[in-house]
XYZ file of C-alpha atoms in Angstrom:
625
model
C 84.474 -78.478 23.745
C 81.848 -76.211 21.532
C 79.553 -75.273 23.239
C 76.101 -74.856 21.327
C 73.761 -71.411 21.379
C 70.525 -71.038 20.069
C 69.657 -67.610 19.880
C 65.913 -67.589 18.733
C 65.098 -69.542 21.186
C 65.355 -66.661 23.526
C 61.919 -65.354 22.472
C 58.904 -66.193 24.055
C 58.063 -70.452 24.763
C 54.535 -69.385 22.936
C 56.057 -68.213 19.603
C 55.909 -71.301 16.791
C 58.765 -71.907 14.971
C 56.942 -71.075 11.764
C 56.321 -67.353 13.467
C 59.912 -67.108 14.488
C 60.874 -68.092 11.338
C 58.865 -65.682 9.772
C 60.109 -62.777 11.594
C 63.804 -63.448 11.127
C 62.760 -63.456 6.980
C 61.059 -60.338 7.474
C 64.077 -58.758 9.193
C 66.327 -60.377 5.928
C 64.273 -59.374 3.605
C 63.591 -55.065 5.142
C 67.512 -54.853 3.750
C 67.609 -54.376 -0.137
C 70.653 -52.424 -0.581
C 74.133 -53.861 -1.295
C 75.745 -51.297 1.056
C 73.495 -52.873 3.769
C 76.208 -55.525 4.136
C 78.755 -53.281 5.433
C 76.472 -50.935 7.064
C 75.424 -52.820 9.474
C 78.662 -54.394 11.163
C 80.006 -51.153 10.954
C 77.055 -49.143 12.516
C 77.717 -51.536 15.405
C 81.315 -50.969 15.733
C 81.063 -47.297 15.575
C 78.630 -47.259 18.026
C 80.550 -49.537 20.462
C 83.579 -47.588 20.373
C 82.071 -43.838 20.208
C 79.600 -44.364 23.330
C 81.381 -47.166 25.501
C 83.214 -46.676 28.958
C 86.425 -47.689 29.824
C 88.415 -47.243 26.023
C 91.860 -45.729 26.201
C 92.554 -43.302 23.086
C 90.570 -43.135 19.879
C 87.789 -45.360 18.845
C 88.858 -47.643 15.970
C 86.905 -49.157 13.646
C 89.034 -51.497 10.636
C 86.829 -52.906 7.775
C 88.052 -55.344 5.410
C 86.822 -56.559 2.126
C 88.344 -59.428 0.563
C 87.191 -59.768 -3.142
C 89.729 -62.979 -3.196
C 87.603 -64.810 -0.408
C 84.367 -63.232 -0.895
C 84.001 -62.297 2.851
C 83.489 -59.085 4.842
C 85.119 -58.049 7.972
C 84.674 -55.349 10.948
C 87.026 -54.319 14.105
C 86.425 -52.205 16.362
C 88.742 -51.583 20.099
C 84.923 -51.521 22.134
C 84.669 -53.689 24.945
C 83.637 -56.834 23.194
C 80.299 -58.648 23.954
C 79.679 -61.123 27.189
C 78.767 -64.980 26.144
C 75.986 -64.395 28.446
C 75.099 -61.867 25.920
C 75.711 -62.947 22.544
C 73.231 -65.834 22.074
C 70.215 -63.282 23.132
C 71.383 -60.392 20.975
C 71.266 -62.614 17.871
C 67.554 -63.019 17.853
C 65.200 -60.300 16.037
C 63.827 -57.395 18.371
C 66.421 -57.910 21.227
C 68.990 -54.849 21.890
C 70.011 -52.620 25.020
C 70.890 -49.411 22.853
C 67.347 -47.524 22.859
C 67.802 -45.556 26.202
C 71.533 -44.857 24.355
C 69.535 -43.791 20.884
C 67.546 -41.225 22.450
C 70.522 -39.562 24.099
C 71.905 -39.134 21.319
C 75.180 -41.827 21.977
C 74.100 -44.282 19.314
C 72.362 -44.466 15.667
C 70.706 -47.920 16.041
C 68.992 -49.918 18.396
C 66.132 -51.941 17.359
C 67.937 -55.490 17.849
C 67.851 -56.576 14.182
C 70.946 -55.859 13.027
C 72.441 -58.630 14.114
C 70.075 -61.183 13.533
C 70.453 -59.789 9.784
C 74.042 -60.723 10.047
C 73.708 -64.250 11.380
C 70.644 -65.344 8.946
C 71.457 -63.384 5.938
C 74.804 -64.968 5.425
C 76.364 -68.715 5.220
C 78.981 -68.004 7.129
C 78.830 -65.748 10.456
C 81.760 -65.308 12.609
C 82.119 -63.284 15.629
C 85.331 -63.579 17.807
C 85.112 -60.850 20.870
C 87.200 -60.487 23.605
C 85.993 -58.666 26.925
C 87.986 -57.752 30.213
C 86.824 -61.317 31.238
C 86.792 -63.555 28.557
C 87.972 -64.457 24.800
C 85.580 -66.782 22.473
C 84.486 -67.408 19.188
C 80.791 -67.762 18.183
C 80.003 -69.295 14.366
C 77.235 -69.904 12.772
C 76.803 -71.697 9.741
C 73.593 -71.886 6.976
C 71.630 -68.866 8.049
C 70.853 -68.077 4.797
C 69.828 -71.486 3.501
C 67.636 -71.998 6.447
C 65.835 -68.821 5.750
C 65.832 -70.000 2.063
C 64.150 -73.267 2.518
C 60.017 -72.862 3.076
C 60.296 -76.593 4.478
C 62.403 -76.169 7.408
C 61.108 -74.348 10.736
C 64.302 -75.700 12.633
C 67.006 -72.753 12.692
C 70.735 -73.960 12.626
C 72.743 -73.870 15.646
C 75.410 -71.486 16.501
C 78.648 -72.812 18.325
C 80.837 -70.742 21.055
C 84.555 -71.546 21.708
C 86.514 -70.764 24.146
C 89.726 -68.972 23.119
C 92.925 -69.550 25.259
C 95.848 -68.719 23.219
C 96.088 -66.877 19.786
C 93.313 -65.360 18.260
C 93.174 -62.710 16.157
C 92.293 -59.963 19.310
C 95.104 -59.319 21.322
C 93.061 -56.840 23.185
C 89.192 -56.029 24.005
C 87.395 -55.735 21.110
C 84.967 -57.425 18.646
C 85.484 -58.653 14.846
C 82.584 -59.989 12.610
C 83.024 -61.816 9.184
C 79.969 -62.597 7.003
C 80.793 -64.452 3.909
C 78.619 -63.458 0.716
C 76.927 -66.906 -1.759
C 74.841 -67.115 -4.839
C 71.980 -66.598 -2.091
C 72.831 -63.256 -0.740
C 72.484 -59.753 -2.058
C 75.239 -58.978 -3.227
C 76.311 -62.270 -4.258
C 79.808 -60.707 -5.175
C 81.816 -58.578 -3.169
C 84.236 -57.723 -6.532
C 80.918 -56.839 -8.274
C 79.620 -54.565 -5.361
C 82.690 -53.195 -4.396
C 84.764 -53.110 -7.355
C 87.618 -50.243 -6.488
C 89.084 -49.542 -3.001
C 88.358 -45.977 -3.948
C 84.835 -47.124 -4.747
C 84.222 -48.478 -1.165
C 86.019 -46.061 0.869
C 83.438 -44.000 -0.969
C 80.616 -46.150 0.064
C 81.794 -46.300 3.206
C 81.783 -42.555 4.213
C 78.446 -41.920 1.933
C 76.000 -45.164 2.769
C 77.317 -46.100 6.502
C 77.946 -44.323 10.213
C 81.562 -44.533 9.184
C 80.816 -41.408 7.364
C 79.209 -39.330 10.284
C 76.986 -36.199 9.058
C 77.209 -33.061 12.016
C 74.846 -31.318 12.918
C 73.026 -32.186 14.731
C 75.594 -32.445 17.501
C 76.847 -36.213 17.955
C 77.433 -37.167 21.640
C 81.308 -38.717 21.016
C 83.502 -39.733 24.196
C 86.389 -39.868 22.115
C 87.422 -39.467 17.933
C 86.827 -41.920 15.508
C 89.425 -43.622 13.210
C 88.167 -45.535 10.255
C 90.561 -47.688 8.290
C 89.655 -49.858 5.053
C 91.944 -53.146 4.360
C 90.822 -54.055 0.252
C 91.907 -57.388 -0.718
C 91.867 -58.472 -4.270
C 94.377 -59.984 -6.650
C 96.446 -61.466 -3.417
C 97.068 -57.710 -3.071
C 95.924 -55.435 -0.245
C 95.217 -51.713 -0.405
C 94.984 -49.886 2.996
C 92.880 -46.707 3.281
C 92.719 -44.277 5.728
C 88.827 -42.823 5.791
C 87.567 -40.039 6.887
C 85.218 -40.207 9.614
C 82.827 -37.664 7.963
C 80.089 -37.814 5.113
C 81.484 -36.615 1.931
C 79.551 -33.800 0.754
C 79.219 -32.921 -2.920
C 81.090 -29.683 -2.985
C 84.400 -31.608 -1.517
C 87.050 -33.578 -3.116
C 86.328 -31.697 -6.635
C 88.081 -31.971 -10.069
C 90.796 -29.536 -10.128
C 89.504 -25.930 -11.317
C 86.064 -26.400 -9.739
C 85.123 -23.840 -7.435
C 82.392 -23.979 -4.718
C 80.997 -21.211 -2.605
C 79.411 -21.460 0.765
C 76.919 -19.224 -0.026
C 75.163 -19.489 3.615
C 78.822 -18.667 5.028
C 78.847 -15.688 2.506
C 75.468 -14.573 2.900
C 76.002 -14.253 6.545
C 79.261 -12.427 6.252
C 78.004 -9.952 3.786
C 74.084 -9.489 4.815
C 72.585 -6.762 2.455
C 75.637 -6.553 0.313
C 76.085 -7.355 -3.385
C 78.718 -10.123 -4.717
C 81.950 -7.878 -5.797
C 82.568 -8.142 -9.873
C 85.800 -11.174 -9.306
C 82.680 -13.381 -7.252
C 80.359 -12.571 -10.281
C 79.722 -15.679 -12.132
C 82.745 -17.515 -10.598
C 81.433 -20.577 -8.733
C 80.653 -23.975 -10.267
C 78.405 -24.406 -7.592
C 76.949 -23.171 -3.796
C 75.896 -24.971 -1.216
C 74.331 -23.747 2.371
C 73.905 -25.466 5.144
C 70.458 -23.922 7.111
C 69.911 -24.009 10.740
C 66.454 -24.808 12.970
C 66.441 -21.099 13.132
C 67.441 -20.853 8.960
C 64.512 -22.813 8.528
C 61.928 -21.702 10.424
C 62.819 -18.656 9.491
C 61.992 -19.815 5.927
C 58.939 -21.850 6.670
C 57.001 -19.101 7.606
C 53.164 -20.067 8.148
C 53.151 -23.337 5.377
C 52.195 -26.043 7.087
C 51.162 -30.028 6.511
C 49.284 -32.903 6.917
C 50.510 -34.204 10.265
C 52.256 -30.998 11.193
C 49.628 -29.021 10.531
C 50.158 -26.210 13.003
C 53.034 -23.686 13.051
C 53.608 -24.961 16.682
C 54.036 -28.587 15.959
C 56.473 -27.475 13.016
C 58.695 -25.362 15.559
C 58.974 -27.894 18.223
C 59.862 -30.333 15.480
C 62.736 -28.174 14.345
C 63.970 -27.661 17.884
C 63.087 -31.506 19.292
C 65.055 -33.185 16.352
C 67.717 -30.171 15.837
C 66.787 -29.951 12.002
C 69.885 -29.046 9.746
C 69.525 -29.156 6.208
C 72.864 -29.313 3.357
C 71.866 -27.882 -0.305
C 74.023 -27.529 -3.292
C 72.959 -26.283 -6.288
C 74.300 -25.536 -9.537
C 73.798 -24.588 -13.156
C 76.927 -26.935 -14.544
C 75.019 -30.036 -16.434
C 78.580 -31.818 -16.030
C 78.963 -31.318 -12.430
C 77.798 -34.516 -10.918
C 79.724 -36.105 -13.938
C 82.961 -34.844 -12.881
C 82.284 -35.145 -9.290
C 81.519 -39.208 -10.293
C 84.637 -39.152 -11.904
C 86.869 -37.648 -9.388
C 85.248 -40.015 -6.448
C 85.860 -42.721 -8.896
C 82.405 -44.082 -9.032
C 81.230 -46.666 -11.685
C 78.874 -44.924 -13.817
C 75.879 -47.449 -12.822
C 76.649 -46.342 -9.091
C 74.407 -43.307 -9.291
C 73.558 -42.366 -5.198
C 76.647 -41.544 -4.028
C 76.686 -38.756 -6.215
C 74.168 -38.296 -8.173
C 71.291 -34.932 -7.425
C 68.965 -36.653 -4.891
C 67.601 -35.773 -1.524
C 68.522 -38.192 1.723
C 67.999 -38.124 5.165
C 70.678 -38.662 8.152
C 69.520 -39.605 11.761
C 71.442 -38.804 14.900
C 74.789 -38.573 12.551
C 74.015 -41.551 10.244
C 72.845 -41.498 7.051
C 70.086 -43.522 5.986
C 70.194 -45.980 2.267
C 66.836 -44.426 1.581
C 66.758 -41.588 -0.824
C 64.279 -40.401 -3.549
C 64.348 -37.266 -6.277
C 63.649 -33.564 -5.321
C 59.732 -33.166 -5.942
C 59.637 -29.756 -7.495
C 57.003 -27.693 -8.790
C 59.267 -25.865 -11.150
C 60.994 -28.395 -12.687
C 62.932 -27.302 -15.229
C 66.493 -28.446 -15.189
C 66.925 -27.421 -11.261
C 65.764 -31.186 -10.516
C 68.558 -33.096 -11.736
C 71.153 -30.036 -10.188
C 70.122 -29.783 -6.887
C 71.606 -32.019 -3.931
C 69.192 -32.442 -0.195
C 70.773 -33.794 2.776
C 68.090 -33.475 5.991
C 70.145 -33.947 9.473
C 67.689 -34.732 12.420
C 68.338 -36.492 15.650
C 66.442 -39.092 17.735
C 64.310 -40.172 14.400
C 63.659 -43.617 14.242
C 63.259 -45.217 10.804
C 61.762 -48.709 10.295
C 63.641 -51.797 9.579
C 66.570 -51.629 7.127
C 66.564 -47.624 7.662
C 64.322 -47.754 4.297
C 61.773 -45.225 5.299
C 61.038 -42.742 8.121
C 57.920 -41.875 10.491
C 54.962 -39.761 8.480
C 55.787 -36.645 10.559
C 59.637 -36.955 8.433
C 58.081 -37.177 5.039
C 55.420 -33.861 6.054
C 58.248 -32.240 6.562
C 60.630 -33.023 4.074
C 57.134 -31.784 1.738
C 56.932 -28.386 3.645
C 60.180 -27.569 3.071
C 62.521 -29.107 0.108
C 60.869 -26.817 -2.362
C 61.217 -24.163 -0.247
C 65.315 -24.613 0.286
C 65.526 -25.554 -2.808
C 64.158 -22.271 -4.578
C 65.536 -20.277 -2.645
C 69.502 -22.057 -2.984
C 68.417 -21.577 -6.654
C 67.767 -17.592 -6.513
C 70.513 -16.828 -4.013
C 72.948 -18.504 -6.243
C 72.174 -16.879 -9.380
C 74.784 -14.392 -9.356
C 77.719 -16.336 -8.261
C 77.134 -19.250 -10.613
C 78.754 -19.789 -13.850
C 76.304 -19.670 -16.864
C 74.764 -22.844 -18.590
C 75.982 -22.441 -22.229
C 72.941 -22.775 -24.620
C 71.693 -26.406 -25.529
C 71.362 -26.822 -29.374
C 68.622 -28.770 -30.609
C 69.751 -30.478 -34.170
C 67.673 -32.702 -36.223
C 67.825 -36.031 -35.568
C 68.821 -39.097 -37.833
C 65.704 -40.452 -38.857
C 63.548 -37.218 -38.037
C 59.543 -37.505 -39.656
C 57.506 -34.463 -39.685
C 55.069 -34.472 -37.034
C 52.289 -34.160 -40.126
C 53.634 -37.894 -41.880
C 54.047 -39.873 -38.299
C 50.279 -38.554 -37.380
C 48.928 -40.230 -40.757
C 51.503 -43.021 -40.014
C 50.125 -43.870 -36.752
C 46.307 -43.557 -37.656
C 46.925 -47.190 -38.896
C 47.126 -47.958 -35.376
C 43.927 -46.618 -33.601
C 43.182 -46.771 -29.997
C 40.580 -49.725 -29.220
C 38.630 -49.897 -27.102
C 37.399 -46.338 -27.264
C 34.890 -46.423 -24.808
C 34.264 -47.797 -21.438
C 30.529 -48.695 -19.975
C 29.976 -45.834 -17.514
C 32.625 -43.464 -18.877
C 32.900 -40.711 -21.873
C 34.795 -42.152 -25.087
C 38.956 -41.789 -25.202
C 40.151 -38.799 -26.784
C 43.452 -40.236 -27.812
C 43.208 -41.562 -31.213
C 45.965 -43.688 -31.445
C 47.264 -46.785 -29.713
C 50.438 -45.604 -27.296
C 53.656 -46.613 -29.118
C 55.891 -44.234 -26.994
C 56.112 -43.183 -22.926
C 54.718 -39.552 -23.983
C 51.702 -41.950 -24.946
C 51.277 -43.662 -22.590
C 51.436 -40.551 -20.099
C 48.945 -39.161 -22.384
C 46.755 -41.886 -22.375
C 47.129 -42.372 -17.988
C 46.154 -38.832 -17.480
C 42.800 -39.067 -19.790
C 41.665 -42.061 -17.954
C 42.396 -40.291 -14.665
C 40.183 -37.396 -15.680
C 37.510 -39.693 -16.847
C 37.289 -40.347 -13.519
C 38.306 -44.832 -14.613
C 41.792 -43.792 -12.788
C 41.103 -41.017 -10.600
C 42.054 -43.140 -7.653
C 46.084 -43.198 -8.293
C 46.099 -39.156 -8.418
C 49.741 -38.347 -10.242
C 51.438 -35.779 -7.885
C 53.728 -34.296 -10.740
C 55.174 -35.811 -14.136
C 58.831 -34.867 -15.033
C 60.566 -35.546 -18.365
C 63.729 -35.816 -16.956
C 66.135 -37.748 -14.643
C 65.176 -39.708 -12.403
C 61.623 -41.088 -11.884
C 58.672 -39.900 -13.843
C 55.336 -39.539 -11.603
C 54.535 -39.717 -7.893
C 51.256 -41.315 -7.073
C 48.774 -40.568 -3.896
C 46.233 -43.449 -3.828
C 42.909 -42.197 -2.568
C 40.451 -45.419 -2.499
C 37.372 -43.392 -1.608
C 37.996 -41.802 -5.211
C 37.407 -45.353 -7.083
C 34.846 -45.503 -9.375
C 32.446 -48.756 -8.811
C 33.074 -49.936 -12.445
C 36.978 -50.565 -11.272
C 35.988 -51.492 -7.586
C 33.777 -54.318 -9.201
C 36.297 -55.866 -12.149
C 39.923 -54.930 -10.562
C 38.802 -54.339 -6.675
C 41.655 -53.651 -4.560
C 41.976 -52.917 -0.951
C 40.404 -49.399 1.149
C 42.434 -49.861 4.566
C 46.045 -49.689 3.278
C 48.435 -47.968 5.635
C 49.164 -44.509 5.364
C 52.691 -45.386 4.281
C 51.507 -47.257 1.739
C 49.133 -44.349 0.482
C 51.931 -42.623 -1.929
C 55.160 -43.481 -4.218
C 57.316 -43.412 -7.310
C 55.679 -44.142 -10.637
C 57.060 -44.898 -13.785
C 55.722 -44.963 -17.353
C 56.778 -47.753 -20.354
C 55.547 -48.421 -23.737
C 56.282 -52.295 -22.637
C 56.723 -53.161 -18.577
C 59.744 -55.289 -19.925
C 61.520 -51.768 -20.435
C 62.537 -51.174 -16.609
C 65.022 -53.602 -16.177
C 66.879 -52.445 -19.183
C 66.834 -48.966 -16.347
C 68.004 -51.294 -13.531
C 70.498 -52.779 -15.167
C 72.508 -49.559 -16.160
C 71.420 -47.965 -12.774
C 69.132 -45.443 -13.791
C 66.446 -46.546 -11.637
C 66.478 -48.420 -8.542
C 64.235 -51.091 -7.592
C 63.330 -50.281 -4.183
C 62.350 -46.383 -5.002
C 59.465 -47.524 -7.352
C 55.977 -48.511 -6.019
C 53.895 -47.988 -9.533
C 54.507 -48.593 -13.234
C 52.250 -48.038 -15.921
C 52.336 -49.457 -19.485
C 50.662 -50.000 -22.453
C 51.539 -53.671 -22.434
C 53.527 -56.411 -19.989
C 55.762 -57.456 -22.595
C 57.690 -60.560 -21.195
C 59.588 -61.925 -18.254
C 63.085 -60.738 -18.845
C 66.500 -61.460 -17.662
C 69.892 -59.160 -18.878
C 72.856 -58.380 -16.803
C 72.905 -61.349 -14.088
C 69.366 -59.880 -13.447
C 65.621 -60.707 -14.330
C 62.342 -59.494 -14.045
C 59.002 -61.408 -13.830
C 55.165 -60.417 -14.248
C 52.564 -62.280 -12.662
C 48.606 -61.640 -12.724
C 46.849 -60.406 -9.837
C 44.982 -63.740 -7.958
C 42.327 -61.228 -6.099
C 42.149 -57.649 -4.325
C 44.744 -58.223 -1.570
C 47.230 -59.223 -4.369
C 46.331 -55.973 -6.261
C 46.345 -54.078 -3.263
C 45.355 -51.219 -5.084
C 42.007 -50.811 -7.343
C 42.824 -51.050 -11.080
C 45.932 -52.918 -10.994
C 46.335 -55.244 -13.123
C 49.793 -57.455 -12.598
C 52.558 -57.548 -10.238
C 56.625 -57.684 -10.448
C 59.203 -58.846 -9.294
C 62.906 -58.612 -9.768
C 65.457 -61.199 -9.076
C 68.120 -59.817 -6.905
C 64.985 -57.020 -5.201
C 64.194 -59.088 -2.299
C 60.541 -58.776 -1.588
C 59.727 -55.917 -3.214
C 56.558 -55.772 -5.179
C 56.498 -53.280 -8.131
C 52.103 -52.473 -8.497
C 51.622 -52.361 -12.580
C 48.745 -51.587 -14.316
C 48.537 -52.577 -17.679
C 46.391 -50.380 -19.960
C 45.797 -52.019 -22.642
C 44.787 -54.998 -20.320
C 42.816 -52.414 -17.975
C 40.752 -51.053 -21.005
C 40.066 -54.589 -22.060
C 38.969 -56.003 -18.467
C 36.889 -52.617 -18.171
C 35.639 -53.052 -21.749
C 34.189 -56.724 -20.901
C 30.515 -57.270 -20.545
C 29.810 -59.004 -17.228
């Protein structure tokens, strides 16, 4: 007979169910990432069978993704999970890796991971198999539970006892999650598309693909094997149990040079004439002793003393991986050559990401440089630390990470830039032709005076330069940084604006820098959290305009924390996707002072993009009381 398990109710008697409830959404709803459905399983096989006792040979880890059936499955040869156990380490917040984590054996260990498994899905299986036992564990409607506001009573998993057969005919664990219309993906074909694709994924957004150094406590190797399923048809693939760096697995004829390698092997030497101009690329991988080295006496925020930056280095054994190059088609070859959709722009695309005790993280932003200029969309970050613990999801990282990553990605990125110059291969010259449809700069100035900027002036503020309504993103930039130096928008300070890939603006909100005009008619809140303080901002004639960006993959959702606009345009829906606009009800809605709506996108979870409006701003501010 089944027996039943009810895993939440292993937290406390005094929790409601409406709290427990609550906290197993929140846990659901930190993961916004489609790789998040394989990352997880796999995180916990791979750290089952690289830290666990008692396993004879390698560790394996199989994965298998059938399109057909829609479902996801992970092996590993660990030594399987006790029913006394299982039940427990379903529920949010309950885990016995941490002591593990900060030796260095494992990657995660704050308890959710599972609990994202068994509510975020329809259908979750686990059959496991220990020196003592064999049984089966499902759980059905996890996802339709968490779905339904009306119903605080959690569905109840059932254990079986295994006797004969099975699909473990040793110690071991396998987990199957089947993906609905409710989860994110929805379609494993659509996520997943290629069985080149995911092995890609696979080594690039999971601890499949470990990242060394920082040294990785294994007790044995690490085999990784993909099973694809799709057509009837199944495609097995050996992976690689390492990341796979940009300067690997290149289109024939591109060459790469390890310029740290060469640079130590040739100190105070110049590049012979046959290395002159040769490489497609460098990369250099720099050391806790590389970069303090290079640090110097900059400092930060919270590390703001050359001592707390040192023991940082040393305490979480800081490497950092840059490429760089001057070749505007590299990352379009290297795409090609990994086989990755062109909407599938992370796994290869210039970016800078951050790895934690040998596992990368599905956060990642653009380079923030000072010098833009083309370097931006040609230069590749990876940051390597150990015993950094990121919050739920692996989305973001402690305020000491993002100090550092401040201090110093300028810094390693300049100087990859100037050490490469004489190895890379030259840009050739961009031509600028006229454009179908050109108008002299003179003719579109008297075209646009039809079109003047109203309101001009604000009560308590000098008039608006800008004479014309914005009708293009240059505009509305234009318009943005007056009102910010009028002091109406001084508040959101823009960090840098860049004109190319990527995102356009970084904010820092500074509430104490709100003018009393905007506190009174758009009030937001002063006591945000200090995590909350900063992010991505992007410009649009209409707000309508992003999802045409999310849609082809330019942008992702989860990056962006501002947009500004001229106008909202309309809820919109293209691709299987939509986006929605809703006023702000009051200041915690807004959040932040001068605000003015808020969206939302259809398949991004619970994040909130923060969009002000201008022409909806000016008009509020405009208003007589």
């Amino acid at each position: 007979m089944p027996r039943e398990i009810h895993p939440l109710e292993t937290l406390t008697a005094n929790d409601t169910q409406a709290w427990v409830k609550q906290r197993v959404i929140n846990v659901i709803k930190s993961y916004h990432n489609a790789a998040d459905v394989i990352a997880e399983p796999i995180q916990n096989a791979v750290d089952e069978v690289l830290s666990a006792d008692s396993i004879d040979g390698d560790g394996e880890v199989r994965i298998t993704l059938d399109t057909d059936q829609n479902t996801i499955s992970v092996r590993d040869n660990g030594r399987g999970i006790s029913s006394t156990d299982i039940g427990k380490w379903l529920a949010p917040d309950v885990g016995s890796k941490r002591a593990d984590f900060l030796s260095g054996l494992v990657r995660g260990h704050k308890g959710v991971g599972l609990t994202f498994l068994a509510y975020g899905f329809n259908l979750f299986e686990i059959e496991t198999r220990t020196a003592d036992e064999h049984y089966v564990v499902r759980l059905e409607n996890g996802r339709s539970w968490v779905e339904d506001p009306d119903n605080d009573t959690p569905p109840i998993g059932h254990l079986v006892e295994v006797h004969d057969g099975g699909r473990l005919d040793a110690t071991g664990s396998i987990i199957t999650i089947a993906l609905s219309p409710q989860t994110e993906p929805r379609s494993l074909r659509h996520a997943f598309p290629t069985a080149e694709y995911a092995a890609t994924a696979i080594r690039n957004q999971t601890a499949a693909g470990l990242i060394e150094p920082p040294s990785i406590i294994k007790k044995r190797n690490l085999q990784v094997t993909l099973e694809y399923k799709s057509g009837s048809k199944t495609r097995t693939v050996e992976i690689p149990a390492t990341y796979r760096y940009p300067h690997e697995d290149l289109a024939s004829g591109m060459k790469v040079l390890n310029l740290g390698q060469w640079l130590k092997n040739n100190k105070n030497s110049e590049p012979q004439a046959k290395e002159k101009g040769a490489y497609h690329a460098c990369y250099w991988i720099f050391s806790p002793t590389d970069l303090k080295e290079l640090i110097g006496t900059r400092v930060g925020e919270q590390l703001a003393e050359s001592e707390e930056i040192a023991d940082f280095l040393v305490e979480h054994q800081v490497y950092v991986y840059a490429l760089f190059s001057y070749s505007a088609s590299y990352r379009d070859q290297l795409g090609e050559n990994w086989k990755i959709p062109k909407n599938r722009k992370l796994l290869h695309f210039p970016s800078l990401r951050v790895a934690t005790d040998g596992m990368i993280s599905s956060w990642s932003r653009e380079i923030t440089l000072t010098h833009r200029g083309f370097n931006v969309d040609r230069t590749w970050l990876l940051y390597s630390l150990r015993g950094i613990e990121p919050d739920l999801g692996r989305k973001d990282f402690p305020p000491n990470v993002h100090d550092f990553l401040r201090i110093t990605e300028e810094l390693i990125a300049n100087r990859v830039a100037d050490q490469s110059r004489p190895f890379l291969r030259a840009s050739p010259p961009r031509t600028a032709p006229t454009q179908p449809g050109y108008v002299q700069p003179a003719v579109k100035a008297h075209i646009r005076r039809n079109s003047p900027m109203s309101p001009k002036s604000l009560p308590g503020f000098d008039d608006i330069v800008l004479q014309t309504q914005p009708q293009s993103e240059q505009d509305v930039i234009a318009l943005y940084s007056e009102l910010v130096g009028m002091g109406a928008l001084r508040h959101l300070q823009p960090v840098f604006y860049s004109g190319f890939d990527f995102y356009d603006s970084y904010f820092q909100y500074s509430p104490s820098d709100a003018h009393e005009n905007v506190r009174s008619k758009l009030p937001g809140v002063d006591d945000t959290d200090v995590r909350d303080d900063e992010g991505v901002a992007e410009f649009k004639v209409s707000a309508d305009m992003i999802l045409a960006d999310i849609v082809a993959g330019v942008k992702k959702w989860t990056d962006m924390k501002f947009l500004v606009c001229w106008e909202i345009g309309k809820d919109r829906k293209s691709g299987g996707n939509g986006v929605t606009f809703s006023e702000c009800e009051g200041a915690i809605d807004r959040r932040y002072h001068g605000v003015t709506h808020l969206a939302r996108l259809q398949s991004g979870g619970d994040h909130t993009i923060f969009v002000i409006s201008l022409s909806d701003f000016l008009r509020i501010m405009a208003t007589e009381e």
